[in-house]
Structures are given as C-alpha cells and as structure tokens.
C-alpha cells in the first residue's frame, strides 16, 4: 500500500501513490507580505505570517484543490494576522478609519471579484470571492460591497474591530510630522504591508489574490493598485498570475500586473519579467514595491526594489521563505 512519497528520480517531482501521480501537475504557491524597509524586530513576525499563509494555501493545493481556493485561504491567513496591512491591523486613513481593498482572479475563466473601500469586513478577500462566484458584476465598493457580502452570509464587523493601538500610534506619529519636508519613501513609517498570493493547481489552473488596507494617512475613498484588475493583481491561464505590493499610484499608472503577465505570454521567463517590471516601475514613474509572478508551467519570479520583501514559496520539492529576494 504505502502513502504518498516523493519520487526523487523524476525531473519534475510528483506525489506518487502506488506508481500513479497523485496530482497530474505539480502545484506551486507563492505569497508575499509586503515590500518595504521591514525593521529587524518585525522580520520574524513577517516570516511567520507568510509561512503560515503558504501552509494554508498548500493544504488546499496538496489535496488537489483549486488555485482559486488556495490563494483565498492564504490571503485570509494574512488578513487575520495583525502584522500585515490587510484586515485587522491595517493602516488608518487620515480620519483614523480602516478602509480595505481586495481582488481575487481565476486564470482559467478570467472571473474576478473585487471590493474597494470596505470598512466592516474582517476578510475582504472572502467578499471578493463571493463576487467572483455569485455575481454578474466584478467590483463593488463601500456600503454596496458590504451589503452584498452580508446578504451572502459574511458577517459585518465594526470599523473599531479592525483598528489596533499600534496603528493609532503610527497615524498620530505620521500626522505629527506631516508638515515636515518631503517624506522618505523608504522610511519604516511608510511601510507597504499589503498581502498577496499566486498559485498553480494540479489541473494546471492559476489564480491570484491581493488584499490591503492601502497607504497610511490616505484620503477617505482613495483606492490603490491592489484591488484593481491588472494593477495589483491579475491571473490568466494564457499568460501568468501576479500580485504586487508597494506605492499604489505608480503601480496603477503602469497597470503593472498585466504588463508583467503579457511579457510572460510573449516568452520571457517570469523570473526575469518580475525583475524587469520592478525596474520599469522605478525607471518610468519612480515607484517602489515588489511583485510575485507565476506562469501555468510553474515558473515563478519574486522581485522588489525595496530593502526587504516578505515572501514564501511552496512546491512539492521546495519550501522556502525570505525577507529579501537575494536570500
Ligand atoms: N499597494 C498598496 C496601495 O497602494 C499598498 C501596499 O502595497 O502596501 O494601496
């Protein structure tokens, strides 16, 4: 009989059961937990967070589950982790409120669901998933998004439930120095802790999801790149799946996730394309941030031009994580 084991002799290692591959295609999962000057005392929390997220997503993929479910579960774990700028613990806008954005997209069908400026959802990616699965529309904002979620059984919370003291202090500190000279975009106070995931499942389908509280001290109603199709998130089985993090306005202007996916479609390796995309972001609009990119063949790229970026990767053969692409 024997349980699943790894056939080390196969070029592409597969889970094998009684001589038969358990899964027709080797799944891959990559997650990120923000790209910025993550301070030393926050490194461990970031690494734990992305590892936990990768484990949750992998649980889905290793049982033969869909990439779409895997990215949703991975992102939920990071939304629930106060380390990140997603869900509870997110940055506050200039009025001291949490406003969340999220997008999820399925590469096989191009179905997508997005929410913007929601204030009463602990897990905006769950609402985004409901939109993808149950609505003829693609994107809902504010109260309309919350009503849609509530009508489909997702409980609403108070905005205060999403606010933690660390973020109240961070906003106070930021606003106290708001009149100072041009802010240092790489300063620890200007962090980019958005979360995201890309996955390839055993059927060969890819998916992506991104979730964020946006930028610190943002104007109410401001939407960043994260939840916009092709900007902070994209997935198409014919090209690639991508999730970005960083200063949202420059990323939006370049429609960066789609830009990268299209380059993969024209034959470039995701590893190169991710690096190229981040170079383009910096060169063209002086942007900074990071990207994870995965194609339907399981080839991936992780790139950032910030001092650090938290990421984790899981395949049948490999489990790794880091705080910089160079690691
Ligand atoms: N990209 C996000 C935004 O601009 C922020 C981030 O990545 O942390 O809303």
Coordinates of C-alpha atoms and ligand atoms in Angstrom, one line a residue:
X1 CA 0.0 0.0 0.0
X2 CA 2.1 2.9 1.3
X3 CA 1.3 6.5 1.5
X4 CA 2.3 9.3 -0.9
X5 CA 6.0 9.8 -1.3
X6 CA 8.3 11.9 -3.3
X7 CA 9.9 10.3 -6.4
X8 CA 13.3 11.9 -6.3
X9 CA 14.2 10.4 -9.7
X10 CA 11.6 12.3 -11.6
X11 CA 12.8 15.5 -13.2
X12 CA 9.5 17.1 -12.1
X13 CA 9.0 15.6 -8.6
X14 CA 5.4 14.5 -8.1
X15 CA 3.4 13.0 -5.3
X16 CA 3.3 9.3 -6.2
X17 CA 0.7 6.8 -4.9
X18 CA 1.1 3.2 -5.9
X19 CA 3.0 4.2 -9.0
X20 CA 0.5 6.8 -10.1
X21 CA 1.0 10.5 -9.8
X22 CA -1.5 11.7 -7.2
X23 CA -1.7 15.1 -8.9
X24 CA -1.4 15.5 -12.7
X25 CA 0.6 18.7 -12.4
X26 CA 2.9 19.8 -9.6
X27 CA 1.2 22.6 -7.8
X28 CA 3.0 25.8 -6.8
X29 CA 2.2 28.5 -4.3
X30 CA 3.9 31.9 -3.7
X31 CA 2.8 34.5 -1.2
X32 CA 4.1 37.9 -0.2
X33 CA 3.5 40.1 2.8
X34 CA 4.6 43.5 1.7
X35 CA 7.8 45.2 0.4
X36 CA 9.5 47.9 2.4
X37 CA 12.2 48.6 4.9
X38 CA 10.9 45.9 7.3
X39 CA 12.7 46.6 10.5
X40 CA 14.8 43.8 12.1
X41 CA 12.4 43.5 15.1
X42 CA 9.5 42.8 12.7
X43 CA 11.3 40.3 10.5
X44 CA 10.2 37.2 12.5
X45 CA 6.6 38.2 12.5
X46 CA 6.6 38.7 8.8
X47 CA 8.3 35.4 8.1
X48 CA 5.9 33.6 10.4
X49 CA 3.0 35.3 8.7
X50 CA 4.0 34.4 5.1
X51 CA 4.9 30.8 6.2
X52 CA 1.5 30.3 7.8
X53 CA -0.2 31.7 4.7
X54 CA 1.8 29.4 2.4
X55 CA 0.9 26.4 4.7
X56 CA -2.8 27.2 4.4
X57 CA -2.7 27.6 0.7
X58 CA -0.7 24.5 0.3
X59 CA -3.2 22.5 2.3
X60 CA -5.7 23.2 -0.5
X61 CA -3.3 22.5 -3.4
X62 CA -1.8 19.3 -2.0
X63 CA -5.3 17.8 -1.7
X64 CA -5.9 18.6 -5.4
X65 CA -7.9 21.7 -4.6
X66 CA -8.2 24.7 -6.9
X67 CA -5.7 27.5 -7.2
X68 CA -8.5 29.9 -6.6
X69 CA -9.3 28.4 -3.2
X70 CA -5.6 28.2 -2.3
X71 CA -5.0 32.0 -2.9
X72 CA -8.1 32.8 -0.9
X73 CA -7.1 30.7 2.1
X74 CA -3.5 32.0 2.0
X75 CA -4.7 35.6 1.9
X76 CA -7.2 35.1 4.7
X77 CA -4.4 33.9 7.0
X78 CA -2.5 37.2 6.4
X79 CA -5.6 39.3 6.7
X80 CA -6.1 37.7 10.1
X81 CA -2.5 38.4 11.1
X82 CA -2.1 41.9 12.6
X83 CA 1.5 42.0 11.3
X84 CA 0.2 43.0 7.9
X85 CA -1.6 45.9 6.3
X86 CA -4.7 43.8 5.5
X87 CA -7.8 43.1 7.5
X88 CA -7.4 43.9 11.2
X89 CA -4.3 45.8 12.0
X90 CA -4.3 47.7 8.7
X91 CA -3.1 51.3 8.3
X92 CA -5.5 54.0 9.2
X93 CA -6.7 56.6 6.7
X94 CA -6.4 60.3 7.6
X95 CA -9.7 60.2 9.5
X96 CA -8.5 57.3 11.7
X97 CA -10.5 54.6 9.9
X98 CA -9.6 51.3 8.3
X99 CA -10.6 51.1 4.6
X100 CA -9.9 47.8 2.9
X101 CA -9.5 46.8 -0.8
X102 CA -9.1 43.2 -2.2
X103 CA -9.2 41.4 -5.5
X104 CA -9.2 37.7 -6.4
X105 CA -9.0 36.4 -10.0
X106 CA -9.2 33.0 -11.7
X107 CA -6.9 32.4 -14.6
X108 CA -9.0 29.6 -16.3
X109 CA -12.1 31.7 -16.7
X110 CA -10.9 35.3 -16.1
X111 CA -13.6 35.6 -13.5
X112 CA -12.7 38.2 -10.9
X113 CA -14.1 39.7 -7.8
X114 CA -13.1 42.9 -6.2
X115 CA -14.0 45.1 -3.2
X116 CA -12.9 48.7 -2.5
X117 CA -13.1 51.0 0.5
X118 CA -14.9 48.5 2.7
X119 CA -14.9 49.3 6.4
X120 CA -16.8 46.5 8.1
X121 CA -15.3 43.3 6.7
X122 CA -12.6 41.3 8.5
X123 CA -11.7 39.4 5.4
X124 CA -12.4 41.4 2.3
X125 CA -11.0 38.6 0.1
X126 CA -13.9 36.4 1.2
X127 CA -16.3 39.1 -0.1
X128 CA -14.3 39.4 -3.3
X129 CA -14.5 35.6 -3.8
X130 CA -18.3 35.8 -3.3
X131 CA -18.5 38.4 -6.0
X132 CA -16.4 36.3 -8.3
X133 CA -18.5 33.2 -7.7
X134 CA -22.0 34.6 -7.3
X135 CA -22.3 38.0 -9.0
X136 CA -22.6 39.0 -12.7
X137 CA -20.6 42.1 -11.6
X138 CA -16.9 42.2 -10.9
X139 CA -16.4 45.1 -8.5
X140 CA -18.3 46.5 -5.6
X141 CA -17.3 49.4 -3.3
X142 CA -18.1 50.7 0.1
X143 CA -21.6 50.0 1.5
X144 CA -22.7 48.2 -1.7
X145 CA -19.9 45.7 -1.2
X146 CA -20.7 45.2 2.4
X147 CA -24.4 44.7 1.7
X148 CA -23.5 42.2 -1.0
X149 CA -21.3 40.3 1.5
X150 CA -23.8 40.4 4.3
X151 CA -26.6 39.1 2.0
X152 CA -24.4 36.1 1.3
X153 CA -23.7 35.3 4.9
X154 CA -20.4 37.1 5.5
X155 CA -20.7 38.8 8.9
X156 CA -20.0 42.5 9.2
X157 CA -17.9 44.0 12.0
X158 CA -17.4 47.4 13.5
X159 CA -14.7 49.5 12.0
X160 CA -13.2 49.7 15.5
X161 CA -12.8 45.9 15.5
X162 CA -10.2 46.4 12.7
X163 CA -8.2 49.1 14.5
X164 CA -5.3 48.2 16.7
X165 CA -3.3 50.6 19.1
X166 CA -0.1 50.2 17.0
X167 CA -1.8 51.8 14.0
X168 CA -3.4 54.6 16.1
X169 CA 0.1 55.5 17.3
X170 CA 1.6 55.2 13.8
X171 CA -1.0 57.5 12.4
X172 CA -0.6 60.0 15.2
X173 CA 3.2 59.9 14.7
X174 CA 2.8 60.4 10.9
X175 CA 0.4 63.3 11.2
X176 CA 2.6 65.0 13.8
X177 CA 5.3 65.2 11.2
X178 CA 3.1 65.6 8.1
X179 CA 4.3 69.1 7.5
X180 CA 8.0 68.0 7.5
X181 CA 9.9 68.1 4.3
X182 CA 9.4 65.5 1.6
X183 CA 8.8 62.2 3.3
X184 CA 11.4 59.4 2.9
X185 CA 9.5 56.8 0.9
X186 CA 11.7 54.0 2.3
X187 CA 11.3 55.1 5.9
X188 CA 9.9 52.4 8.3
X189 CA 6.8 54.6 8.9
X190 CA 6.0 54.4 5.2
X191 CA 5.6 50.7 5.1
X192 CA 3.9 48.6 2.4
X193 CA 2.5 45.5 4.1
X194 CA -0.1 44.5 1.5
X195 CA -0.5 40.8 1.2
X196 CA -0.9 38.6 -1.9
X197 CA -0.8 35.1 -3.3
X198 CA -0.4 33.3 -6.6
X199 CA -1.0 29.6 -7.2
X200 CA -0.9 26.9 -9.8
X201 CA -3.1 23.8 -9.1
X202 CA -2.9 20.2 -10.2
X203 CA -5.3 20.9 -13.1
X204 CA -2.9 23.5 -14.5
X205 CA -5.0 26.5 -13.5
X206 CA -3.6 29.6 -12.0
X207 CA -5.1 32.3 -9.7
X208 CA -4.1 35.4 -7.8
X209 CA -5.4 37.4 -4.9
X210 CA -4.3 40.7 -3.2
X211 CA -5.6 42.4 -0.1
X212 CA -4.7 45.7 1.5
X213 CA -5.5 48.4 4.0
X214 CA -3.9 50.8 1.5
X215 CA -1.4 53.5 2.4
X216 CA -1.0 55.3 5.8
X217 CA -3.0 58.5 6.1
X218 CA -4.7 58.1 2.8
X219 CA -7.7 60.3 1.9
X220 CA -11.0 58.6 2.6
X221 CA -12.2 56.9 -0.6
X222 CA -8.7 56.6 -2.0
X223 CA -8.2 53.3 -3.8
X224 CA -4.8 51.9 -4.6
X225 CA -3.5 49.4 -7.1
X226 CA -4.1 46.3 -5.0
X227 CA -7.7 45.6 -5.9
X228 CA -7.7 46.9 -9.5
X229 CA -7.6 44.2 -12.2
X230 CA -4.2 44.2 -13.9
X231 CA -2.6 46.7 -11.5
X232 CA -2.2 44.9 -8.1
X233 CA -3.5 41.6 -9.2
X234 CA -4.0 39.5 -12.3
X235 CA -4.5 35.9 -13.5
X236 CA -4.9 34.4 -16.9
X237 CA -4.1 30.8 -17.7
X238 CA -2.8 32.0 -21.1
X239 CA -0.2 34.4 -19.5
X240 CA 0.5 34.4 -15.8
X241 CA -0.7 35.2 -12.3
X242 CA 0.7 38.3 -10.5
X243 CA 0.3 40.1 -7.2
X244 CA 2.1 43.4 -6.4
X245 CA 2.7 45.5 -3.3
X246 CA 4.2 49.0 -2.9
X247 CA 3.3 52.5 -3.5
X248 CA 0.0 52.1 -5.3
X249 CA -0.4 55.1 -7.5
X250 CA 2.7 54.5 -9.7
X251 CA 1.8 50.8 -10.0
X252 CA -1.7 51.7 -11.2
X253 CA -0.4 54.0 -13.8
X254 CA 1.6 51.2 -15.4
X255 CA -1.1 48.5 -15.0
X256 CA 1.9 46.6 -13.8
X257 CA 0.5 43.1 -13.1
X258 CA -1.0 42.9 -16.6
X259 CA 2.2 44.4 -18.1
X260 CA 4.2 41.5 -16.5
X261 CA 1.7 38.8 -17.5
X262 CA 1.8 39.9 -21.1
X263 CA 5.6 39.7 -21.2
X264 CA 5.4 36.2 -19.9
X265 CA 3.0 35.4 -22.7
X266 CA 5.5 36.6 -25.2
X267 CA 8.0 34.1 -24.0
X268 CA 10.0 35.7 -21.2
X269 CA 10.8 33.9 -18.0
X270 CA 8.7 35.0 -15.0
X271 CA 11.9 35.4 -13.0
X272 CA 13.2 38.0 -15.5
X273 CA 9.9 39.6 -16.1
X274 CA 9.3 40.3 -12.3
X275 CA 12.7 42.0 -12.1
X276 CA 12.0 43.9 -15.3
X277 CA 8.6 45.0 -14.1
X278 CA 10.1 46.4 -10.9
X279 CA 12.9 48.2 -12.9
X280 CA 10.2 49.6 -15.2
X281 CA 8.2 50.8 -12.2
X282 CA 11.3 52.7 -10.8
X283 CA 12.6 54.0 -14.1
X284 CA 9.2 55.1 -15.6
X285 CA 7.4 56.6 -12.6
X286 CA 9.9 56.4 -9.7
X287 CA 7.8 53.8 -8.0
X288 CA 8.9 51.2 -5.5
X289 CA 7.5 47.9 -4.4
X290 CA 7.5 44.2 -5.2
X291 CA 5.9 41.5 -7.3
X292 CA 5.3 37.8 -7.3
X293 CA 4.7 36.2 -10.7
X294 CA 3.8 32.6 -11.7
X295 CA 3.1 31.1 -15.0
X296 CA 1.0 28.0 -15.8
X297 CA 4.2 25.9 -16.1
X298 CA 5.1 26.6 -12.5
X299 CA 7.9 29.0 -13.3
X300 CA 8.0 31.9 -10.9
X301 CA 9.5 35.3 -10.2
X302 CA 9.9 37.3 -7.0
X303 CA 11.3 40.8 -7.3
X304 CA 11.4 44.1 -5.3
X305 CA 13.3 47.3 -5.2
X306 CA 12.6 48.0 -1.6
X307 CA 15.2 47.0 1.1
X308 CA 13.1 44.0 2.0
X309 CA 10.0 42.0 0.9
X310 CA 8.5 39.1 2.9
X311 CA 7.7 36.0 0.7
X312 CA 7.2 32.3 1.0
X313 CA 7.1 29.6 -1.6
X314 CA 5.9 26.0 -1.5
X315 CA 6.1 23.3 -4.1
X316 CA 6.3 19.5 -3.7
X317 CA 10.1 19.7 -3.7
X318 CA 10.7 23.0 -2.1
X319 CA 9.6 25.0 0.9
X320 CA 11.3 28.4 1.4
X321 CA 10.7 31.9 2.6
X322 CA 12.7 35.0 3.0
X323 CA 12.8 38.7 3.6
X324 CA 14.7 39.6 0.5
X325 CA 14.8 38.1 -3.0
X326 CA 18.6 37.7 -2.7
X327 CA 18.2 35.1 0.1
Ligands
LIG1 N1 -0.2 48.9 -2.9 C1 -1.0 49.3 -1.7 C2 -1.7 50.5 -2.0 O1 -1.2 51.5 -2.6 C3 -0.1 49.5 -0.6 C4 0.8 48.4 -0.3 O2 1.2 47.6 -1.1 O3 1.2 48.2 0.9 O4 -2.9 50.6 -1.6

